[in-house]
Amino acid sequence: MGLKIGVIRGDGIGPEIVAEAVKVLDAISGKFGHTFEYEEILMGGASIDVHGIPLTDEAIARAKAQDAVLMGSIGGDAKTSPWYKLPPEKRPEAGLLGIRKALALFANLRPAKLYPELAKASPLRDDIIADGFDMMIMRELTGGLYFGKRYTEVVDGLTQAVDTLIYNENEIRRIAIRAFDIAAKRNKKVCSVDKANVLDSSRLWRKIVDEVAADHPDIECSHMLVDNAAMQLVKDPGQFDVVLTENMFGDILSDEASMITGSLGMLPSASLNETKFGLYEPSGGSAPDIAGKGIANPIATILSAAMMLQFSFDLDEEAKAIENAVEQVLKDGYRTIDIVPRDGSDFVQVGTKEMGDRIVERI
Ligand code: NAD
């Protein structure tokens, strides 16, 4: 299979961690007989340094011409970097929002999985995570409260602020269909999270999800109120497979879910549009405090590449090969600085490049 992959190396640790993910992709192409062509795309601070803005029209056009885009992370130290002397719309993060919008990425996927070898880092009690957990938080990314009308006004002498939460049925249906498709490849369960006891938008959400569920009788569909979901995530995370929810609820629940894994630096993410196209990136930031030291953990970016193989290219076996290699490396005791065990158990400390090498060896 010949595939075109856009590569945004980004800022801070971005170039270091992306280099390892590309190395792993090359190992996959060698083993499975695919051809991956890489197209470098500038974004964030790296683009500001060259073009004066974080995202150019040319960068967007190049991204659109690819089958998928792999990204490191963007941004710098807000206190010391000259990028943050620029107005907000010219700072590195504006590039990220710009590319998500330009590529119409409406579905954000963040897996939250407990690695048995790293379970001690989870803040949850041993008995709660004894059987592990492996869920996919699916968040609607381009609608809802963050994209509604907002204004501040004075009414009868009192200042008030208004934010509107709007969803139409098409926005709900397209992400619900994606969620059921993804659940079909996992444990065949979708839990849709809303606030249908209060919000009209949530009642429409639930109705449309039920309609989509009716077309997928093989997938178990349940509904949960968001306040209960926040509790259930820490009480019994093993019950979840795909968690489908709207923009703001997903913003909050996906952070909660990543925290309970205890290994935020291990978590990949994907943002998809209506086609197979997606933007794949680690959940963490550009870690300017450790940039250039060769110690950053590349695993989240490597697993983002695995998500790309699975969701954009339907290369499930190849994606699994990467996931298995990562699990094996952890079993064999290799750790970057952010995941060293704190309980005195044995481990081999490695840097960014060596972690990539160890994973490649196991593919
Ligand atoms: P961060 O995730 O970059 O760093 C938080 C802490 O985690 C730091 O101590 C860092 O060293 C550590 N860390 C993060 N990733 C790591 C890795 N792979 N290996 C080892 N340690 C790792 O968050 P922050 O410090 O709040 O943000 C730094 C910059 O990143 C900011 O400019 C922010 O805007 C940007 N950011 C970008 C994205 C993105 O590109 N999607 C996301 C979040 C933050």
Short mmCIF file of C-alpha atoms and ligand atoms in Angstrom, two decimals:
data_model
loop_
_atom_site.label_atom_id
_atom_site.label_comp_id
_atom_site.label_asym_id
_atom_site.label_seq_id
_atom_site.Cartn_x
_atom_site.Cartn_y
_atom_site.Cartn_z
CA MET A 1 0.00 0.00 0.00
CA GLY A 2 1.40 3.46 -0.90
CA LEU A 3 0.38 6.15 1.54
CA LYS A 4 1.15 9.84 1.94
CA ILE A 5 1.77 10.98 5.49
CA GLY A 6 2.10 14.63 6.46
CA VAL A 7 4.62 15.16 9.24
CA ILE A 8 4.41 18.16 11.55
CA ARG A 9 7.43 17.88 13.80
CA GLY A 10 6.45 20.94 15.79
CA ASP A 11 8.24 22.54 18.70
CA GLY A 12 9.97 21.56 21.93
CA ILE A 13 10.24 17.77 22.16
CA GLY A 14 8.10 17.47 18.99
CA PRO A 15 10.96 16.82 16.53
CA GLU A 16 12.55 14.26 18.89
CA ILE A 17 9.41 12.21 19.48
CA VAL A 18 8.21 12.41 15.87
CA ALA A 19 11.57 11.08 14.64
CA GLU A 20 11.01 7.92 16.71
CA ALA A 21 7.45 7.48 15.41
CA VAL A 22 8.69 7.79 11.82
CA LYS A 23 11.37 5.19 12.60
CA VAL A 24 8.66 2.83 13.84
CA LEU A 25 6.51 3.50 10.75
CA ASP A 26 9.51 2.67 8.57
CA ALA A 27 9.93 -0.62 10.44
CA ILE A 28 6.25 -1.37 9.75
CA SER A 29 6.54 -0.53 6.06
CA GLY A 30 9.60 -2.78 5.83
CA LYS A 31 7.90 -5.68 7.54
CA PHE A 32 4.49 -5.47 5.89
CA GLY A 33 5.57 -4.22 2.44
CA HIS A 34 3.95 -0.75 2.41
CA THR A 35 5.37 2.50 1.09
CA PHE A 36 5.00 5.55 3.30
CA GLU A 37 5.91 8.89 1.73
CA TYR A 38 6.48 11.71 4.20
CA GLU A 39 5.73 15.35 3.54
CA GLU A 40 7.14 17.84 6.05
CA ILE A 41 4.69 20.54 7.10
CA LEU A 42 5.59 23.55 9.23
CA MET A 43 3.24 24.59 12.01
CA GLY A 44 3.31 26.34 15.37
CA GLY A 45 6.47 28.06 16.57
CA ALA A 46 8.54 26.44 13.83
CA SER A 47 6.29 28.12 11.25
CA ILE A 48 6.41 31.47 13.09
CA ASP A 49 10.21 31.38 12.90
CA VAL A 50 10.10 30.97 9.12
CA HIS A 51 6.86 32.65 7.99
CA GLY A 52 5.89 34.91 10.90
CA ILE A 53 2.57 33.06 11.39
CA PRO A 54 1.81 29.65 12.98
CA LEU A 55 -0.08 28.18 10.01
CA THR A 56 0.15 29.21 6.36
CA ASP A 57 -2.37 28.50 3.60
CA GLU A 58 0.34 26.45 1.94
CA ALA A 59 0.69 24.29 5.06
CA ILE A 60 -3.08 23.68 5.06
CA ALA A 61 -3.04 22.79 1.36
CA ARG A 62 -0.17 20.37 1.92
CA ALA A 63 -1.94 18.75 4.87
CA LYS A 64 -5.10 18.31 2.80
CA ALA A 65 -3.12 16.58 0.07
CA GLN A 66 -1.99 13.81 2.46
CA ASP A 67 -3.80 10.62 3.50
CA ALA A 68 -3.19 11.51 7.18
CA VAL A 69 -1.02 13.78 9.28
CA LEU A 70 1.23 12.84 12.18
CA MET A 71 2.10 15.65 14.55
CA GLY A 72 4.45 16.13 17.48
CA SER A 73 3.38 18.95 19.71
CA ILE A 74 3.55 22.66 19.34
CA GLY A 75 4.22 25.61 21.60
CA GLY A 76 6.97 26.87 23.84
CA ASP A 77 7.54 28.23 27.29
CA ALA A 78 5.00 31.03 27.65
CA LYS A 79 7.30 32.99 29.99
CA THR A 80 10.50 32.93 27.96
CA SER A 81 9.61 32.25 24.32
CA PRO A 82 9.35 35.27 21.97
CA TRP A 83 6.34 33.55 20.32
CA TYR A 84 4.23 34.61 23.31
CA LYS A 85 4.99 38.30 22.77
CA LEU A 86 2.83 38.02 19.62
CA PRO A 87 -0.94 38.63 19.67
CA PRO A 88 -2.94 35.47 20.51
CA GLU A 89 -3.96 34.79 16.89
CA LYS A 90 -0.29 34.62 15.86
CA ARG A 91 0.92 32.35 18.67
CA PRO A 92 1.78 28.67 18.11
CA GLU A 93 -1.51 27.33 19.55
CA ALA A 94 -3.52 29.33 16.99
CA GLY A 95 -2.01 27.04 14.36
CA LEU A 96 -3.47 24.03 16.09
CA LEU A 97 -6.98 25.47 16.23
CA GLY A 98 -6.58 26.67 12.63
CA ILE A 99 -5.62 23.29 11.24
CA ARG A 100 -8.41 21.48 13.13
CA LYS A 101 -10.89 23.92 11.63
CA ALA A 102 -9.41 23.88 8.12
CA LEU A 103 -9.49 20.08 8.04
CA ALA A 104 -13.00 19.86 9.61
CA LEU A 105 -11.81 17.47 12.31
CA PHE A 106 -15.01 16.86 14.25
CA ALA A 107 -14.26 13.64 16.14
CA ASN A 108 -11.57 13.51 18.77
CA LEU A 109 -10.48 10.10 20.01
CA ARG A 110 -8.46 9.63 23.15
CA PRO A 111 -7.84 6.12 24.40
CA ALA A 112 -7.31 5.69 28.13
CA LYS A 113 -5.71 2.37 28.85
CA LEU A 114 -4.10 0.99 31.96
CA TYR A 115 -0.76 -0.70 31.29
CA PRO A 116 -0.31 -3.37 33.97
CA GLU A 117 3.42 -2.51 34.20
CA LEU A 118 2.57 1.13 34.99
CA ALA A 119 -0.47 0.45 37.18
CA LYS A 120 1.33 1.63 40.32
CA ALA A 121 1.30 5.17 38.87
CA SER A 122 -2.51 5.19 38.69
CA PRO A 123 -4.10 7.25 41.47
CA LEU A 124 -6.89 4.66 41.73
CA ARG A 125 -6.94 1.93 44.41
CA ASP A 126 -5.54 -1.47 43.49
CA ASP A 127 -8.90 -3.23 43.87
CA ILE A 128 -10.56 -0.78 41.46
CA ILE A 129 -8.02 -1.38 38.69
CA ALA A 130 -7.30 -5.05 39.41
CA ASP A 131 -8.88 -6.10 36.10
CA GLY A 132 -7.46 -3.12 34.17
CA PHE A 133 -9.35 -0.84 31.82
CA ASP A 134 -9.14 0.13 28.17
CA MET A 135 -11.57 2.75 26.93
CA MET A 136 -11.84 5.17 24.04
CA ILE A 137 -13.20 8.62 24.84
CA MET A 138 -14.85 10.04 21.75
CA ARG A 139 -15.46 13.77 21.94
CA GLU A 140 -17.33 15.93 19.47
CA LEU A 141 -14.86 18.68 18.59
CA THR A 142 -16.49 21.33 16.43
CA GLY A 143 -19.90 22.05 17.97
CA GLY A 144 -21.58 22.74 21.28
CA LEU A 145 -20.79 25.35 23.87
CA TYR A 146 -17.32 26.21 22.61
CA PHE A 147 -18.67 27.18 19.20
CA GLY A 148 -21.95 28.84 20.17
CA LYS A 149 -22.74 32.54 20.28
CA ARG A 150 -21.26 34.27 23.30
CA TYR A 151 -21.60 37.79 24.56
CA THR A 152 -21.62 39.86 27.69
CA GLU A 153 -24.33 42.44 28.21
CA VAL A 154 -25.84 44.65 30.85
CA VAL A 155 -29.47 43.96 31.70
CA ASP A 156 -31.25 46.13 34.25
CA GLY A 157 -27.92 47.44 35.46
CA LEU A 158 -26.44 43.95 35.97
CA THR A 159 -23.65 42.59 33.83
CA GLN A 160 -24.42 39.11 32.51
CA ALA A 161 -22.59 36.73 30.21
CA VAL A 162 -24.26 34.37 27.76
CA ASP A 163 -22.90 31.23 26.09
CA THR A 164 -25.10 29.16 23.82
CA LEU A 165 -24.99 25.41 23.35
CA ILE A 166 -26.24 24.30 19.96
CA TYR A 167 -26.14 20.89 18.28
CA ASN A 168 -27.99 19.90 15.16
CA GLU A 169 -28.96 16.32 14.37
CA ASN A 170 -26.36 15.95 11.61
CA GLU A 171 -23.51 16.91 13.95
CA ILE A 172 -24.69 14.30 16.43
CA ARG A 173 -25.38 11.60 13.88
CA ARG A 174 -21.99 11.74 12.16
CA ILE A 175 -20.04 11.30 15.40
CA ALA A 176 -22.46 8.65 16.69
CA ILE A 177 -21.95 6.63 13.50
CA ARG A 178 -18.18 6.89 13.97
CA ALA A 179 -18.50 5.75 17.60
CA PHE A 180 -20.50 2.65 16.66
CA ASP A 181 -18.06 1.83 13.84
CA ILE A 182 -15.15 2.07 16.25
CA ALA A 183 -16.95 0.03 18.94
CA ALA A 184 -17.49 -2.69 16.31
CA LYS A 185 -13.70 -3.09 16.15
CA ARG A 186 -13.37 -3.07 19.95
CA ASN A 187 -15.56 -4.56 22.69
CA LYS A 188 -18.86 -3.66 21.03
CA LYS A 189 -20.12 -1.25 23.68
CA VAL A 190 -20.99 2.44 23.37
CA CYS A 191 -21.84 4.50 26.43
CA SER A 192 -23.23 7.86 25.38
CA VAL A 193 -22.81 10.57 27.99
CA ASP A 194 -25.17 13.55 28.22
CA LYS A 195 -27.23 15.68 30.58
CA ALA A 196 -30.62 14.72 29.20
CA ASN A 197 -32.38 15.33 32.51
CA VAL A 198 -31.72 19.07 32.05
CA LEU A 199 -30.57 20.07 28.57
CA ASP A 200 -32.56 20.05 25.33
CA SER A 201 -29.37 19.56 23.33
CA SER A 202 -28.71 16.42 25.38
CA ARG A 203 -32.24 15.10 24.76
CA LEU A 204 -31.68 15.50 21.01
CA TRP A 205 -28.24 13.89 21.43
CA ARG A 206 -29.82 10.87 23.12
CA LYS A 207 -32.58 10.55 20.51
CA ILE A 208 -30.14 10.59 17.59
CA VAL A 209 -27.74 8.18 19.32
CA ASP A 210 -30.68 5.80 19.83
CA GLU A 211 -31.52 6.05 16.12
CA VAL A 212 -27.94 5.20 15.16
CA ALA A 213 -27.90 2.40 17.75
CA ALA A 214 -30.97 0.86 16.09
CA ASP A 215 -28.86 0.39 12.95
CA HIS A 216 -26.19 -1.43 15.00
CA PRO A 217 -28.00 -4.20 16.89
CA ASP A 218 -24.69 -6.00 17.55
CA ILE A 219 -23.38 -3.07 19.62
CA GLU A 220 -24.58 -2.61 23.19
CA CYS A 221 -25.68 1.02 23.64
CA SER A 222 -26.21 2.69 27.01
CA HIS A 223 -26.71 6.27 28.20
CA MET A 224 -25.22 7.88 31.26
CA LEU A 225 -25.62 11.33 32.77
CA VAL A 226 -22.36 13.25 32.79
CA ASP A 227 -22.23 13.70 36.57
CA ASN A 228 -22.60 9.96 37.03
CA ALA A 229 -20.01 9.31 34.30
CA ALA A 230 -17.48 11.47 36.17
CA MET A 231 -18.04 9.26 39.23
CA GLN A 232 -18.10 5.94 37.38
CA LEU A 233 -14.74 6.72 35.74
CA VAL A 234 -13.03 6.59 39.13
CA LYS A 235 -15.31 3.99 40.71
CA ASP A 236 -15.40 1.34 37.98
CA PRO A 237 -13.43 2.38 34.86
CA GLY A 238 -13.40 -1.21 33.57
CA GLN A 239 -17.09 -0.96 32.59
CA PHE A 240 -16.36 1.38 29.66
CA ASP A 241 -15.44 0.62 26.07
CA VAL A 242 -16.32 3.55 23.77
CA VAL A 243 -17.53 6.66 25.63
CA LEU A 244 -19.31 9.00 23.22
CA THR A 245 -19.97 12.56 24.26
CA GLU A 246 -20.30 16.21 23.24
CA ASN A 247 -17.57 18.82 23.21
CA MET A 248 -17.41 20.23 26.73
CA PHE A 249 -18.28 16.99 28.55
CA GLY A 250 -15.63 15.26 26.45
CA ASP A 251 -13.06 17.94 27.23
CA ILE A 252 -13.46 17.27 30.94
CA LEU A 253 -14.00 13.50 30.91
CA SER A 254 -11.07 12.81 28.55
CA ASP A 255 -8.70 14.58 30.95
CA GLU A 256 -10.15 12.66 33.88
CA ALA A 257 -9.80 9.38 32.00
CA SER A 258 -6.19 10.10 31.07
CA MET A 259 -5.30 10.96 34.66
CA ILE A 260 -6.51 7.64 36.02
CA THR A 261 -4.12 5.78 33.71
CA GLY A 262 -1.28 7.40 35.67
CA SER A 263 0.72 7.73 32.47
CA LEU A 264 -0.43 10.79 30.54
CA GLY A 265 2.82 10.78 28.52
CA MET A 266 1.82 7.39 27.08
CA LEU A 267 -1.47 8.45 25.57
CA PRO A 268 -2.05 9.06 21.85
CA SER A 269 -4.94 10.90 20.24
CA ALA A 270 -6.65 11.24 16.90
CA SER A 271 -8.90 13.86 15.34
CA LEU A 272 -10.91 12.68 12.36
CA ASN A 273 -13.05 14.28 9.67
CA GLU A 274 -15.85 12.80 7.54
CA THR A 275 -13.41 10.95 5.32
CA LYS A 276 -10.71 8.59 6.54
CA PHE A 277 -8.38 11.54 7.03
CA GLY A 278 -7.08 12.22 10.53
CA LEU A 279 -4.57 14.25 12.51
CA TYR A 280 -2.68 12.12 15.02
CA GLU A 281 -0.76 13.53 17.96
CA PRO A 282 0.32 12.73 21.51
CA SER A 283 -2.02 13.95 24.26
CA GLY A 284 0.79 15.85 26.01
CA GLY A 285 2.37 19.17 25.07
CA SER A 286 5.78 20.22 23.77
CA ALA A 287 7.49 19.90 27.18
CA PRO A 288 9.91 22.82 26.66
CA ASP A 289 11.50 22.01 30.04
CA ILE A 290 13.07 18.82 28.65
CA ALA A 291 13.35 19.70 24.93
CA GLY A 292 16.66 18.89 23.27
CA LYS A 293 17.82 16.64 26.11
CA GLY A 294 16.96 13.36 24.40
CA ILE A 295 14.94 12.13 27.38
CA ALA A 296 11.31 12.65 26.27
CA ASN A 297 9.04 9.64 26.09
CA PRO A 298 8.19 8.96 22.41
CA ILE A 299 5.55 6.27 23.16
CA ALA A 300 2.46 8.53 22.92
CA THR A 301 3.58 9.65 19.46
CA ILE A 302 4.44 6.10 18.40
CA LEU A 303 0.98 4.97 19.53
CA SER A 304 -0.51 7.94 17.63
CA ALA A 305 1.14 6.50 14.52
CA ALA A 306 -0.51 3.16 15.36
CA MET A 307 -3.90 4.92 15.58
CA MET A 308 -3.22 6.43 12.16
CA LEU A 309 -2.60 2.98 10.69
CA GLN A 310 -5.84 1.72 12.23
CA PHE A 311 -8.25 4.59 11.68
CA SER A 312 -7.02 6.26 8.48
CA PHE A 313 -5.52 3.27 6.65
CA ASP A 314 -7.46 0.27 8.03
CA LEU A 315 -4.14 -1.46 8.72
CA ASP A 316 -5.29 -3.17 11.92
CA GLU A 317 -2.62 -5.85 11.99
CA GLU A 318 0.14 -3.29 11.54
CA ALA A 319 -1.33 -1.09 14.30
CA LYS A 320 -1.49 -4.08 16.60
CA ALA A 321 2.15 -4.88 15.86
CA ILE A 322 3.13 -1.44 17.18
CA GLU A 323 0.92 -1.76 20.27
CA ASN A 324 2.33 -5.21 21.03
CA ALA A 325 5.90 -3.94 20.61
CA VAL A 326 5.23 -1.10 23.07
CA GLU A 327 3.72 -3.52 25.59
CA GLN A 328 6.68 -5.86 25.21
CA VAL A 329 9.19 -3.06 25.78
CA LEU A 330 7.38 -2.11 28.97
CA LYS A 331 7.31 -5.77 30.07
CA ASP A 332 11.04 -5.93 29.42
CA GLY A 333 11.52 -3.09 31.89
CA TYR A 334 12.55 -0.17 29.63
CA ARG A 335 11.46 3.20 30.97
CA THR A 336 11.94 6.83 30.00
CA ILE A 337 12.33 9.28 32.83
CA ASP A 338 8.60 10.10 33.12
CA ILE A 339 7.55 6.48 33.74
CA VAL A 340 10.29 5.15 36.00
CA PRO A 341 8.78 3.04 38.79
CA ARG A 342 8.64 4.76 42.18
CA ASP A 343 8.24 1.54 44.16
CA GLY A 344 11.82 0.30 43.91
CA SER A 345 11.16 -2.32 41.22
CA ASP A 346 13.81 -3.01 38.57
CA PHE A 347 13.94 -1.07 35.33
CA VAL A 348 16.32 0.04 32.58
CA GLN A 349 16.30 3.79 32.05
CA VAL A 350 16.50 4.82 28.39
CA GLY A 351 16.34 8.04 26.39
CA THR A 352 14.04 8.97 23.53
CA LYS A 353 16.08 7.36 20.77
CA GLU A 354 16.80 4.14 22.61
CA MET A 355 13.13 3.72 23.49
CA GLY A 356 12.37 4.02 19.76
CA ASP A 357 15.10 1.49 18.94
CA ARG A 358 13.81 -1.03 21.50
CA ILE A 359 10.28 -0.75 20.04
CA VAL A 360 11.57 -1.15 16.47
CA GLU A 361 13.46 -4.31 17.52
CA ARG A 362 10.19 -5.87 18.68
CA ILE A 363 8.23 -5.18 15.48
P1 NAD B 1 3.38 19.52 28.66
O1 NAD B 1 2.51 18.33 28.42
O2 NAD B 1 4.23 19.96 27.54
O3 NAD B 1 4.35 19.23 29.91
C1 NAD B 1 3.86 18.91 31.22
C2 NAD B 1 4.92 18.07 31.96
O4 NAD B 1 4.94 16.76 31.39
C3 NAD B 1 6.34 18.63 31.82
O5 NAD B 1 7.04 18.43 33.02
C4 NAD B 1 6.94 17.80 30.72
O6 NAD B 1 8.35 17.67 30.83
C5 NAD B 1 6.24 16.45 30.90
N1 NAD B 1 6.10 15.75 29.62
C6 NAD B 1 5.20 16.03 28.63
N2 NAD B 1 5.35 15.19 27.60
C7 NAD B 1 6.38 14.36 27.94
C8 NAD B 1 7.02 13.29 27.29
N3 NAD B 1 6.66 12.88 26.07
N4 NAD B 1 8.05 12.67 27.93
C9 NAD B 1 8.43 13.05 29.16
N5 NAD B 1 7.85 14.05 29.83
C10 NAD B 1 6.84 14.71 29.23
O7 NAD B 1 2.41 20.69 29.13
P2 NAD B 1 2.70 22.23 29.41
O8 NAD B 1 4.04 22.38 30.08
O9 NAD B 1 1.48 22.74 30.07
O10 NAD B 1 2.77 22.89 27.98
C11 NAD B 1 3.99 23.15 27.27
C12 NAD B 1 3.66 23.70 25.89
O11 NAD B 1 2.95 22.71 25.14
C13 NAD B 1 2.77 24.93 25.89
O12 NAD B 1 3.24 25.83 24.91
C14 NAD B 1 1.42 24.40 25.50
O13 NAD B 1 0.61 25.36 24.86
C15 NAD B 1 1.80 23.30 24.56
N6 NAD B 1 0.78 22.26 24.39
C16 NAD B 1 0.63 21.79 23.12
C17 NAD B 1 -0.28 20.77 22.88
C18 NAD B 1 -0.40 20.27 21.47
O14 NAD B 1 0.48 20.47 20.68
N7 NAD B 1 -1.47 19.57 21.15
C19 NAD B 1 -1.03 20.21 23.93
C20 NAD B 1 -0.82 20.68 25.23
C21 NAD B 1 0.10 21.72 25.44
#
